[in-house]
mmCIF file of C-alpha atoms in Angstrom:
data_model
loop_
_atom_site.group_PDB
_atom_site.id
_atom_site.type_symbol
_atom_site.label_atom_id
_atom_site.label_comp_id
_atom_site.label_asym_id
_atom_site.label_seq_id
_atom_site.Cartn_x
_atom_site.Cartn_y
_atom_site.Cartn_z
ATOM 1 C CA GLU H 17 -165.420 -123.126 -14.936
ATOM 2 C CA THR H 18 -162.613 -125.805 -15.433
ATOM 3 C CA GLY H 19 -160.957 -124.275 -18.403
ATOM 4 C CA VAL H 20 -158.377 -122.527 -16.174
ATOM 5 C CA THR H 21 -156.485 -124.688 -13.690
ATOM 6 C CA GLN H 22 -154.162 -123.501 -10.858
ATOM 7 C CA THR H 23 -152.047 -125.559 -8.744
ATOM 8 C CA PRO H 24 -151.317 -125.964 -5.853
ATOM 9 C CA ARG H 25 -154.781 -124.953 -4.300
ATOM 10 C CA HIS H 26 -153.088 -124.051 -1.032
ATOM 11 C CA LEU H 27 -149.474 -123.318 -0.002
ATOM 12 C CA VAL H 28 -147.680 -122.624 3.218
ATOM 13 C CA MET H 29 -144.084 -121.272 2.756
ATOM 14 C CA GLY H 30 -141.468 -119.708 4.854
ATOM 15 C CA MET H 31 -140.010 -116.121 4.132
ATOM 16 C CA THR H 32 -136.722 -118.013 3.104
ATOM 17 C CA ASN H 33 -138.312 -120.604 0.718
ATOM 18 C CA LYS H 34 -138.679 -120.750 -3.030
ATOM 19 C CA LYS H 35 -141.864 -121.886 -4.351
ATOM 20 C CA SER H 36 -143.771 -121.673 -7.719
ATOM 21 C CA LEU H 37 -147.460 -121.228 -8.726
ATOM 22 C CA LYS H 38 -148.602 -122.797 -11.926
ATOM 23 C CA CYS H 39 -151.535 -121.825 -14.202
ATOM 24 C CA GLU H 40 -152.872 -123.921 -17.185
ATOM 25 C CA GLN H 41 -155.555 -122.835 -19.590
ATOM 26 C CA HIS H 42 -157.303 -125.309 -22.115
ATOM 27 C CA LEU H 43 -159.514 -122.475 -23.704
ATOM 28 C CA GLY H 44 -157.239 -121.539 -26.564
ATOM 29 C CA HIS H 45 -156.760 -118.101 -25.229
ATOM 30 C CA ASN H 46 -153.870 -115.849 -26.143
ATOM 31 C CA ALA H 47 -153.696 -113.718 -22.892
ATOM 32 C CA MET H 48 -152.803 -114.784 -19.422
ATOM 33 C CA TYR H 49 -153.101 -112.817 -16.051
ATOM 34 C CA TRP H 50 -151.947 -112.889 -12.485
ATOM 35 C CA TYR H 51 -154.189 -111.258 -9.923
ATOM 36 C CA LYS H 52 -153.549 -110.881 -6.151
ATOM 37 C CA GLN H 53 -156.681 -110.743 -3.668
ATOM 38 C CA SER H 54 -155.725 -109.655 -0.225
ATOM 39 C CA ALA H 55 -158.383 -109.900 2.636
ATOM 40 C CA LYS H 56 -160.811 -107.275 2.474
ATOM 41 C CA LYS H 57 -159.546 -105.589 -0.812
ATOM 42 C CA PRO H 58 -160.400 -105.664 -4.244
ATOM 43 C CA LEU H 59 -158.376 -107.883 -6.572
ATOM 44 C CA GLU H 60 -155.163 -106.332 -7.945
ATOM 45 C CA LEU H 61 -153.571 -107.117 -11.293
ATOM 46 C CA MET H 62 -150.153 -107.988 -11.077
ATOM 47 C CA PHE H 63 -148.740 -109.213 -14.542
ATOM 48 C CA VAL H 64 -150.392 -109.376 -18.079
ATOM 49 C CA TYR H 65 -148.875 -111.731 -20.913
ATOM 50 C CA ASN H 66 -150.134 -111.579 -24.494
ATOM 51 C CA PHE H 67 -149.134 -114.241 -26.667
ATOM 52 C CA LYS H 68 -146.124 -115.044 -24.215
ATOM 53 C CA GLU H 69 -144.878 -111.542 -24.167
ATOM 54 C CA GLN H 70 -145.427 -109.561 -20.775
ATOM 55 C CA THR H 71 -147.349 -106.492 -21.676
ATOM 56 C CA GLU H 72 -147.987 -105.169 -18.192
ATOM 57 C CA ASN H 73 -146.204 -105.301 -14.763
ATOM 58 C CA ASN H 74 -148.292 -103.315 -12.321
ATOM 59 C CA SER H 75 -145.359 -102.318 -10.029
ATOM 60 C CA VAL H 76 -144.946 -105.676 -8.502
ATOM 61 C CA PRO H 77 -142.045 -106.350 -6.197
ATOM 62 C CA SER H 78 -139.147 -108.439 -7.764
ATOM 63 C CA ARG H 79 -139.640 -111.190 -5.185
ATOM 64 C CA PHE H 80 -142.716 -112.193 -7.670
ATOM 65 C CA SER H 81 -141.041 -113.447 -10.853
ATOM 66 C CA PRO H 82 -143.519 -114.463 -13.680
ATOM 67 C CA GLU H 83 -142.867 -117.023 -16.499
ATOM 68 C CA CYS H 84 -144.994 -117.622 -19.627
ATOM 69 C CA PRO H 85 -143.363 -120.440 -21.666
ATOM 70 C CA ASN H 86 -146.190 -120.620 -24.132
ATOM 71 C CA SER H 87 -149.858 -119.069 -24.429
ATOM 72 C CA SER H 88 -151.117 -122.085 -22.186
ATOM 73 C CA HIS H 89 -149.025 -121.911 -19.176
ATOM 74 C CA LEU H 90 -148.286 -119.389 -16.826
ATOM 75 C CA PHE H 91 -145.995 -119.432 -13.799
ATOM 76 C CA LEU H 92 -145.393 -117.226 -10.695
ATOM 77 C CA HIS H 93 -142.080 -117.836 -8.941
ATOM 78 C CA LEU H 94 -141.883 -116.712 -5.359
ATOM 79 C CA HIS H 95 -138.884 -116.081 -3.306
ATOM 80 C CA THR H 96 -138.039 -114.314 0.198
ATOM 81 C CA LEU H 97 -141.607 -113.429 0.471
ATOM 82 C CA GLN H 98 -143.020 -111.363 3.247
ATOM 83 C CA PRO H 99 -146.090 -112.392 5.618
ATOM 84 C CA GLU H 100 -148.038 -109.371 4.110
ATOM 85 C CA ASP H 101 -147.786 -111.377 0.670
ATOM 86 C CA SER H 102 -150.185 -113.918 2.151
ATOM 87 C CA ALA H 103 -153.173 -113.622 0.043
ATOM 88 C CA LEU H 104 -155.341 -115.586 -2.791
ATOM 89 C CA TYR H 105 -153.576 -115.637 -6.079
ATOM 90 C CA LEU H 106 -155.738 -116.029 -9.190
ATOM 91 C CA CYS H 107 -154.719 -116.704 -12.676
ATOM 92 C CA ALA H 108 -156.908 -115.695 -15.532
ATOM 93 C CA SER H 109 -157.140 -115.846 -19.162
ATOM 94 C CA SER H 110 -158.813 -114.268 -22.087
ATOM 95 C CA LEU H 111 -159.131 -114.632 -25.883
ATOM 96 C CA GLY H 112 -157.573 -111.180 -26.540
ATOM 97 C CA GLN H 113 -155.886 -108.838 -24.311
ATOM 98 C CA TYR H 114 -158.667 -105.993 -24.410
ATOM 99 C CA ASN H 115 -162.044 -106.760 -25.459
ATOM 100 C CA SER H 116 -162.571 -110.205 -24.197
ATOM 101 C CA PRO H 117 -164.064 -111.778 -21.082
ATOM 102 C CA LEU H 118 -161.812 -112.957 -18.282
ATOM 103 C CA HIS H 119 -161.930 -116.702 -17.242
ATOM 104 C CA PHE H 120 -160.422 -117.180 -13.763
ATOM 105 C CA GLY H 121 -158.825 -120.417 -12.166
ATOM 106 C CA ASN H 122 -159.774 -121.519 -8.573
ATOM 107 C CA GLY H 123 -156.822 -119.536 -7.081
ATOM 108 C CA THR H 124 -153.834 -120.561 -4.841
ATOM 109 C CA ARG H 125 -154.310 -119.648 -1.187
ATOM 110 C CA LEU H 126 -150.856 -118.614 -0.235
ATOM 111 C CA THR H 127 -149.649 -118.196 3.499
ATOM 112 C CA VAL H 128 -146.290 -116.886 4.225
ATOM 113 C CA THR H 129 -144.963 -117.679 7.756
ATOM 114 C CA GLY B 16 -156.723 -94.670 -13.430
ATOM 115 C CA ILE B 17 -160.417 -95.442 -13.542
ATOM 116 C CA GLN B 18 -162.203 -95.375 -10.215
ATOM 117 C CA VAL B 19 -164.699 -98.080 -9.657
ATOM 118 C CA GLU B 20 -167.557 -98.050 -6.820
ATOM 119 C CA GLN B 21 -170.028 -100.650 -5.949
ATOM 120 C CA SER B 22 -173.132 -100.330 -3.876
ATOM 121 C CA PRO B 23 -174.355 -101.480 -1.554
ATOM 122 C CA PRO B 24 -171.123 -103.032 0.182
ATOM 123 C CA ASP B 25 -173.365 -105.651 2.017
ATOM 124 C CA LEU B 26 -176.903 -107.118 1.493
ATOM 125 C CA ILE B 27 -178.899 -109.555 3.260
ATOM 126 C CA LEU B 28 -182.026 -110.797 1.637
ATOM 127 C CA GLN B 29 -184.603 -113.468 2.503
ATOM 128 C CA GLU B 30 -184.720 -116.292 -0.190
ATOM 129 C CA GLY B 31 -187.028 -115.445 -3.068
ATOM 130 C CA ALA B 32 -186.283 -111.724 -2.889
ATOM 131 C CA ASN B 33 -185.211 -109.553 -5.651
ATOM 132 C CA SER B 34 -182.215 -107.177 -5.495
ATOM 133 C CA THR B 35 -180.196 -104.752 -7.783
ATOM 134 C CA LEU B 36 -176.459 -104.318 -7.311
ATOM 135 C CA ARG B 37 -174.772 -101.149 -8.792
ATOM 136 C CA CYS B 38 -171.404 -100.335 -10.355
ATOM 137 C CA ASN B 39 -170.273 -96.855 -11.080
ATOM 138 C CA PHE B 40 -167.273 -96.043 -13.055
ATOM 139 C CA SER B 41 -165.247 -92.735 -13.577
ATOM 140 C CA ASP B 42 -164.284 -92.739 -17.175
ATOM 141 C CA SER B 43 -165.682 -94.453 -20.386
ATOM 142 C CA VAL B 44 -164.777 -98.293 -20.700
ATOM 143 C CA ASN B 45 -164.917 -100.677 -23.573
ATOM 144 C CA ASN B 46 -164.834 -103.800 -21.245
ATOM 145 C CA LEU B 47 -166.997 -104.450 -18.098
ATOM 146 C CA GLN B 48 -167.737 -107.791 -16.339
ATOM 147 C CA TRP B 49 -169.624 -109.117 -13.582
ATOM 148 C CA PHE B 50 -168.278 -111.917 -11.213
ATOM 149 C CA HIS B 51 -169.529 -113.993 -8.490
ATOM 150 C CA GLN B 52 -167.023 -115.119 -6.013
ATOM 151 C CA ASN B 53 -168.317 -118.243 -4.083
ATOM 152 C CA PRO B 54 -167.204 -118.957 -0.534
ATOM 153 C CA TRP B 55 -164.301 -121.062 -1.740
ATOM 154 C CA GLY B 56 -162.724 -118.054 -3.686
ATOM 155 C CA GLN B 57 -163.617 -119.153 -7.218
ATOM 156 C CA LEU B 58 -164.612 -116.138 -9.503
ATOM 157 C CA ILE B 59 -167.422 -117.061 -11.706
ATOM 158 C CA ASN B 60 -167.932 -115.089 -14.837
ATOM 159 C CA LEU B 61 -171.469 -113.784 -14.982
ATOM 160 C CA PHE B 62 -171.551 -111.314 -17.859
ATOM 161 C CA TYR B 63 -169.247 -109.665 -20.353
ATOM 162 C CA ILE B 64 -171.377 -106.382 -20.706
ATOM 163 C CA PRO B 65 -169.617 -103.301 -21.933
ATOM 164 C CA SER B 66 -173.025 -101.860 -23.082
ATOM 165 C CA GLY B 67 -176.463 -103.056 -23.332
ATOM 166 C CA THR B 68 -178.635 -105.702 -21.513
ATOM 167 C CA LYS B 69 -178.309 -109.328 -20.987
ATOM 168 C CA GLN B 70 -180.098 -112.145 -19.331
ATOM 169 C CA ASN B 71 -179.063 -115.558 -18.017
ATOM 170 C CA GLY B 72 -181.908 -117.321 -16.045
ATOM 171 C CA ARG B 73 -182.600 -115.452 -12.837
ATOM 172 C CA LEU B 74 -179.811 -112.876 -13.523
ATOM 173 C CA SER B 75 -179.600 -110.004 -15.809
ATOM 174 C CA ALA B 76 -177.494 -107.040 -16.279
ATOM 175 C CA THR B 77 -177.522 -103.601 -17.860
ATOM 176 C CA THR B 78 -174.765 -101.255 -18.549
ATOM 177 C CA VAL B 79 -175.326 -97.520 -19.521
ATOM 178 C CA ALA B 80 -171.890 -96.678 -20.976
ATOM 179 C CA THR B 81 -172.747 -93.065 -21.423
ATOM 180 C CA GLU B 82 -173.702 -92.662 -17.819
ATOM 181 C CA ARG B 83 -170.882 -94.742 -16.433
ATOM 182 C CA TYR B 84 -172.910 -97.324 -14.487
ATOM 183 C CA SER B 85 -173.724 -101.044 -14.486
ATOM 184 C CA LEU B 86 -176.667 -102.902 -12.760
ATOM 185 C CA LEU B 87 -176.879 -106.441 -11.860
ATOM 186 C CA TYR B 88 -180.479 -107.738 -11.155
ATOM 187 C CA ILE B 89 -180.909 -110.988 -9.171
ATOM 188 C CA SER B 90 -184.568 -112.188 -9.074
ATOM 189 C CA SER B 91 -186.048 -114.711 -6.849
ATOM 190 C CA SER B 92 -182.670 -115.196 -4.868
ATOM 191 C CA GLN B 93 -181.466 -118.521 -3.730
ATOM 192 C CA THR B 94 -179.222 -119.352 -0.858
ATOM 193 C CA THR B 95 -176.505 -120.409 -3.500
ATOM 194 C CA ASP B 96 -176.641 -116.956 -4.621
ATOM 195 C CA SER B 97 -174.614 -115.755 -1.622
ATOM 196 C CA GLY B 98 -170.879 -114.691 -1.994
ATOM 197 C CA VAL B 99 -169.174 -111.631 -3.279
ATOM 198 C CA TYR B 100 -170.119 -109.936 -6.518
ATOM 199 C CA PHE B 101 -167.566 -107.951 -8.421
ATOM 200 C CA CYS B 102 -167.478 -105.773 -11.269
ATOM 201 C CA ALA B 103 -164.402 -105.114 -13.158
ATOM 202 C CA VAL B 104 -163.618 -102.456 -15.860
ATOM 203 C CA SER B 105 -160.870 -102.854 -18.613
ATOM 204 C CA ARG B 106 -159.462 -105.825 -16.837
ATOM 205 C CA LEU B 107 -157.460 -103.784 -14.607
ATOM 206 C CA THR B 108 -159.775 -102.301 -11.964
ATOM 207 C CA PHE B 109 -162.153 -104.251 -9.712
ATOM 208 C CA GLY B 110 -164.770 -102.696 -7.360
ATOM 209 C CA GLU B 111 -164.615 -103.572 -3.792
ATOM 210 C CA GLY B 112 -167.585 -105.892 -4.161
ATOM 211 C CA THR B 113 -171.085 -106.506 -2.688
ATOM 212 C CA GLN B 114 -171.486 -109.219 -0.120
ATOM 213 C CA LEU B 115 -174.568 -110.770 -0.689
ATOM 214 C CA THR B 116 -176.158 -113.040 2.066
ATOM 215 C CA VAL B 117 -179.383 -114.763 1.344
ATOM 216 C CA ASN B 118 -181.040 -116.516 4.249
ATOM 217 C CA PRO B 119 -183.343 -119.561 3.819
#
């Protein structure tokens, strides 16, 4: 599936760095999501945006800061991360917030050193 | 929250074999999907199936919402079917997945 594009594909950052992950969808969807997938663990929902408004924050630490300027773009701003934040970060979108299938991007593999 | 349990956790098949993967969930749901995560990490949407049966080529899925389970059938498996299969309910909760390995 190429409707959801994430950049960069890989990112290595130090604990004092600030970086951003970007997600863009070309599917005309209204809802966008960030998920975290750590090794050997199920995907965890982090944030949900519906029509640019944040509708869910799943108790995510403040060192992760999402931004949704419009229904097609979603960012995840990262600062002062910890090594345990190393994971695959996946963006998804869906037409509606509830009864619609999710479409995922390829993910950003983040390593915090 | 809803609990999701997938079985088996690991499955090894010879090419050409058939298999059934199961997803049990603890409460009624109105949204259930099956995904295949390939070795490069990409999640491919297989089925959106809150109830009923769907088929797509060698794959089919059935969800019995009243009994709180869903099944994914893979027939005539191929090496490219290898990867992790996840079910997800209501967008929020993913199972731990079934790691499928298909050997030539």
